[in-house]
PDB file of C-alpha atoms in Angstrom:
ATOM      1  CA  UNK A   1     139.638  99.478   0.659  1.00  0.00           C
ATOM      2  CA  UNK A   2     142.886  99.347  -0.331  1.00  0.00           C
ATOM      3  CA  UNK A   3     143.439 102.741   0.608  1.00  0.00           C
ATOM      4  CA  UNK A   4     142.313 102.671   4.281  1.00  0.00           C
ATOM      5  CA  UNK A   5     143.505  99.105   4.956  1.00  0.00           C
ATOM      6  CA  UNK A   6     141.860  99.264   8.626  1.00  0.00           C
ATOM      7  CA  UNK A   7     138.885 100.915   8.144  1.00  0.00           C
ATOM      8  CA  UNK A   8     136.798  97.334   8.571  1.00  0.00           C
ATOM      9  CA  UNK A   9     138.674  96.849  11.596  1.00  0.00           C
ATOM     10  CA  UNK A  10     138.166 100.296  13.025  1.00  0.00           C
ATOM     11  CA  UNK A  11     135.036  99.187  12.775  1.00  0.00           C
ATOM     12  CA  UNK A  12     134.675  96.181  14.354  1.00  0.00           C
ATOM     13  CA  UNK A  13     136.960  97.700  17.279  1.00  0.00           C
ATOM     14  CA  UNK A  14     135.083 100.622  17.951  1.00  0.00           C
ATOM     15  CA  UNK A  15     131.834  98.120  18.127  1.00  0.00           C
ATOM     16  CA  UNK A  16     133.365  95.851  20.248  1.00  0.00           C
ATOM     17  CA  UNK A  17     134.178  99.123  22.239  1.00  0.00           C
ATOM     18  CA  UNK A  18     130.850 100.341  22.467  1.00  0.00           C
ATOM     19  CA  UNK A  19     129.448  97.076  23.768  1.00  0.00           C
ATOM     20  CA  UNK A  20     131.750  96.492  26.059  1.00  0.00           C
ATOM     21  CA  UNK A  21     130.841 100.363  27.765  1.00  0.00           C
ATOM     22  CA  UNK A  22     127.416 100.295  27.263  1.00  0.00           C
ATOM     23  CA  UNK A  23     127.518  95.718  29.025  1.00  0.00           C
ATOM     24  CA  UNK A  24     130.062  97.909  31.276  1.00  0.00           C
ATOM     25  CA  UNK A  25     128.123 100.616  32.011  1.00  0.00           C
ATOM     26  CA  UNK A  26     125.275  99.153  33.253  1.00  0.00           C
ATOM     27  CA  UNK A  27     126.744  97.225  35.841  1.00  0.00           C
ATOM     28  CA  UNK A  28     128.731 101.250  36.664  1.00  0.00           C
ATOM     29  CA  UNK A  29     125.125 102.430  37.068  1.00  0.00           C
ATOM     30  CA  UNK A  30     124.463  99.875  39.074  1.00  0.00           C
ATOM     31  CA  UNK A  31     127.230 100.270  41.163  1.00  0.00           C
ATOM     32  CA  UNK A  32     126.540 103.690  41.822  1.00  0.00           C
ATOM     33  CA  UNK A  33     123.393 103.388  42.164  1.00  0.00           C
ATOM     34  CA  UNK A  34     124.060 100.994  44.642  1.00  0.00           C
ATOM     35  CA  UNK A  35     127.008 103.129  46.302  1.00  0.00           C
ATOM     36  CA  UNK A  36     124.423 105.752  46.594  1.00  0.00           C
ATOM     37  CA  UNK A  37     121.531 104.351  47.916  1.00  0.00           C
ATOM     38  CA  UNK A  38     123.794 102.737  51.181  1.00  0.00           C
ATOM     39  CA  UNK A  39     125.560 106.302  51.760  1.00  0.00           C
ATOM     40  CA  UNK A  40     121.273 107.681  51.604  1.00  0.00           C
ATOM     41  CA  UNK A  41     120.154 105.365  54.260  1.00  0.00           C
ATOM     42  CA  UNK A  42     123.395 105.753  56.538  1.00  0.00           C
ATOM     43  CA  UNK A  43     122.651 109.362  56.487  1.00  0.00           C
ATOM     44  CA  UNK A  44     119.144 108.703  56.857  1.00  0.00           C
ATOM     45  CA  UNK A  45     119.652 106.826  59.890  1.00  0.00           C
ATOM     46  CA  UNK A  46     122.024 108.959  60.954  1.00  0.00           C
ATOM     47  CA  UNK A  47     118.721 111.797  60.554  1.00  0.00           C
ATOM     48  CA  UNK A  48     117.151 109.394  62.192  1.00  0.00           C
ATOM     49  CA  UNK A  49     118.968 109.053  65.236  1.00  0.00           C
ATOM     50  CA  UNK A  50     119.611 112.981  65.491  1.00  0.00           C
ATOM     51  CA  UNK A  51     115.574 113.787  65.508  1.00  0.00           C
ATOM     52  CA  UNK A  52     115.189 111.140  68.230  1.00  0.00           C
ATOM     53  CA  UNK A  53     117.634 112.605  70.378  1.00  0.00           C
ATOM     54  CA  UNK A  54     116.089 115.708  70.127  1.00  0.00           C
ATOM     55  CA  UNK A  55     112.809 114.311  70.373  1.00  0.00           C
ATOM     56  CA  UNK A  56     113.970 112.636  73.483  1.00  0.00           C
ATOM     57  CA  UNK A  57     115.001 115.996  74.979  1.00  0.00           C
ATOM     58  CA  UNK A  58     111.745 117.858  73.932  1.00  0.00           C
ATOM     59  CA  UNK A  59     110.092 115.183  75.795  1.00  0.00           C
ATOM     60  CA  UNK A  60     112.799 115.372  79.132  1.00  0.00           C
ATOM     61  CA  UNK A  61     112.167 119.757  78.593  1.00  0.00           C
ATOM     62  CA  UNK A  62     108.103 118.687  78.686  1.00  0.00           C
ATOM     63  CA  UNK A  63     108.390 116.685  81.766  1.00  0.00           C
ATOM     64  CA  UNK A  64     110.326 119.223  83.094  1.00  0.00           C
ATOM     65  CA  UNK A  65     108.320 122.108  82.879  1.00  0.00           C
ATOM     66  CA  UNK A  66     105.043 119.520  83.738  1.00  0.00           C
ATOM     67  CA  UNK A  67     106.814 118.961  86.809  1.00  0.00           C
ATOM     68  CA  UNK A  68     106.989 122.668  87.775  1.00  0.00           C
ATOM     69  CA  UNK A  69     103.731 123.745  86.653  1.00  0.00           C
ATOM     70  CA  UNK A  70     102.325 120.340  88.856  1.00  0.00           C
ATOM     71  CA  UNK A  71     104.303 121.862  92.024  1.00  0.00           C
ATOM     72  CA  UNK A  72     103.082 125.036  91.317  1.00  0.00           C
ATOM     73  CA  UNK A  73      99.273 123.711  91.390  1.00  0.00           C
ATOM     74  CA  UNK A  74      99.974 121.659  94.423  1.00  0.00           C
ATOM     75  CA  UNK A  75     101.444 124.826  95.966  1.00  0.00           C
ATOM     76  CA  UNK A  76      98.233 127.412  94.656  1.00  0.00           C
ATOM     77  CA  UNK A  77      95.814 124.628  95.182  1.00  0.00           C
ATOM     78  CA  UNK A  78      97.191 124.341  99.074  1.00  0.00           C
ATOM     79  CA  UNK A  79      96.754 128.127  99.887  1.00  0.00           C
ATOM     80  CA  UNK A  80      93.249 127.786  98.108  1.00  0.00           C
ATOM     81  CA  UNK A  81      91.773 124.884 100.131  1.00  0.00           C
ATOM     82  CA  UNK A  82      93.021 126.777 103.191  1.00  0.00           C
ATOM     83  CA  UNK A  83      91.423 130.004 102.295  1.00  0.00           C
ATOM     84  CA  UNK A  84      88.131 127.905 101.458  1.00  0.00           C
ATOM     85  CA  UNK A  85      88.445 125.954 105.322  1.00  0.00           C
ATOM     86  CA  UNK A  86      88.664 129.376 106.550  1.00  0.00           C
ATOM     87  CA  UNK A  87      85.707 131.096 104.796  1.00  0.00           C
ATOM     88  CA  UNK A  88      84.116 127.412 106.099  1.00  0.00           C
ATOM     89  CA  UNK A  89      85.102 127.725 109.830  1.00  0.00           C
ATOM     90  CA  UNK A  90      85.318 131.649 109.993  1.00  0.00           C
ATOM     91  CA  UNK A  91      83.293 133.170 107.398  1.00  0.00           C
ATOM     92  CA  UNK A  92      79.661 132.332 108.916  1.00  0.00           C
ATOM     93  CA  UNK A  93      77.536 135.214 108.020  1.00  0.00           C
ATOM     94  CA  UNK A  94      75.962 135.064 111.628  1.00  0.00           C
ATOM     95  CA  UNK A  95      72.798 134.624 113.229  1.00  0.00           C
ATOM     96  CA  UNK A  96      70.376 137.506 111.801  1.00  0.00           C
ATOM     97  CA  UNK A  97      70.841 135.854 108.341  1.00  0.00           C
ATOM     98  CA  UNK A  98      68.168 134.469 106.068  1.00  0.00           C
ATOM     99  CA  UNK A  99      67.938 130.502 106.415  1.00  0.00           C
ATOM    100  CA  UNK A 100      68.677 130.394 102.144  1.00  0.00           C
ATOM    101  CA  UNK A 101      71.751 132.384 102.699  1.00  0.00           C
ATOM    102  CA  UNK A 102      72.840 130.089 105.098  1.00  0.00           C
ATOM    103  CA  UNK A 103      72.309 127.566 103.099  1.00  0.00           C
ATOM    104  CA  UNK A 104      73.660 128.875 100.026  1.00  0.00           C
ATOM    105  CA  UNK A 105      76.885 129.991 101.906  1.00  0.00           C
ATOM    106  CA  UNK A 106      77.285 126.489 103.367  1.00  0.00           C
ATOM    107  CA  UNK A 107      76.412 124.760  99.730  1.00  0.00           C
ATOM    108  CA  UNK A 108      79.316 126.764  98.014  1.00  0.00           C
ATOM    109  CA  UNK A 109      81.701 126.706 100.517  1.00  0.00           C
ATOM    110  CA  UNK A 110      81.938 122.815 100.688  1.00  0.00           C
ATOM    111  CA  UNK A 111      81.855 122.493  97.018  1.00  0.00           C
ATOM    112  CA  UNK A 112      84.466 124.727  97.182  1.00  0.00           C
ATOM    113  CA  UNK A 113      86.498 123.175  99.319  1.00  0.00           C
ATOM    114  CA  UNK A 114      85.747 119.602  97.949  1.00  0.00           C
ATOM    115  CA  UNK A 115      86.362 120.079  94.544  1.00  0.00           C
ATOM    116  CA  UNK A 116      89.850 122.242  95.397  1.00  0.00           C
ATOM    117  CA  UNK A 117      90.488 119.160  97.521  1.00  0.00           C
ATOM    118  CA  UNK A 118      90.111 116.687  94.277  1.00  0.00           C
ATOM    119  CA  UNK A 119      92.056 119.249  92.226  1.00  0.00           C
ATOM    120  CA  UNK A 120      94.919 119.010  94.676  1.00  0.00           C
ATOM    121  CA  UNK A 121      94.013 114.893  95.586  1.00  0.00           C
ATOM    122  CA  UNK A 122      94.834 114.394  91.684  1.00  0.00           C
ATOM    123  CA  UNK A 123      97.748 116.693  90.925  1.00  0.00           C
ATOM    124  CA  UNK A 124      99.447 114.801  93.659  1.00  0.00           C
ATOM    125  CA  UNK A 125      98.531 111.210  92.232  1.00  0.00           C
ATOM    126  CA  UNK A 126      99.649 112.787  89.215  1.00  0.00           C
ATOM    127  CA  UNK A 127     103.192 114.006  90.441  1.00  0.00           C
ATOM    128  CA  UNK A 128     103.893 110.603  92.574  1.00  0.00           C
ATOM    129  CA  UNK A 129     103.594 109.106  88.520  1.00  0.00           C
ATOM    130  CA  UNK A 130     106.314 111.334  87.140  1.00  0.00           C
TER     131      UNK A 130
END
C-alpha cells in the first residue's frame, strides 16, 4: 500500500460516487419520467381537442347535407302528392268499369296520397327541428 498511497481512497471516492448517481439517478428518472408524462398528456389533449374540432365539423357537414337531402324530399314528396290528387280527381277510369276496379283504383289512390302526405307531414316536422 505503500506504493499506491490512494488506492483505499480511490476507493471509497468512487463508492461514494456511485451512490450518489445511482440515489441521484433515481430521482433523474423520475424527473423525466415526470417531464415526459406532462409533455404526453398536453399533446394528448392537444389530440384531443383537434379530433373534436373535426368531429364537430363532420357533424356541421352531416347536418348540412341532412338539410339538403330533407328539402329535396319536401320538394319530390310535393310534386308526388300532387301527381297522386290528380290521378285522385282526374284519373277515374269511368263509368263502363268493373265495381272492383273502382274500388281498387280508389283504395290505392288514397293510400297513395295519404301515406305521401305523412312522408311529407314528417320531413317537415323533421326540418322545423334542425
Amino acid at each position: 500500500f505503500l506504493a499506491f498511497p490512494g488506492v483505499l481512497g480511490m476507493d471509497s471516492l468512487l463508492s461514494g460516487l456511485a451512490g450518489l448517481a445511482w440515489a441521484r439517478g433515481t430521482d433523474a428518472f423520475f424527473l423525466g419520467n415526470d417531464f415526459l408524462s406532462s409533455f404526453v398528456a398536453v399533446s394528448g389533449d392537444a389530440h384531443q381537442a383537434k379530433v373534436a374540432q373535426d368531429l364537430f365539423r363532420q357533424e356541421v357537414r352531416y347536418e348540412s347535407c341532412m338539410m339538403e337531402s330533407v328539402q329535396t324530399h319536401v320538394l319530390m314528396g310535393s310534386i308526388i302528392l300532387a301527381v297522386c290528387f290528380s290521378m285522385s280527381i282526374e284519373g277515374y277510369s269511368g263509368v263502363q268499369t268493373e265495381r272492383l276496379l273502382d274500388t281498387l283504383w280508389l283504395l290505392f289512390t288514397s293510400w297513395a296520397a295519404t301515406f305521401t302526405f305523412v312522408a311529407l307531414w314528417l320531413a317537415l316536422r323533421f326540418q322545423m327541428k334542425i
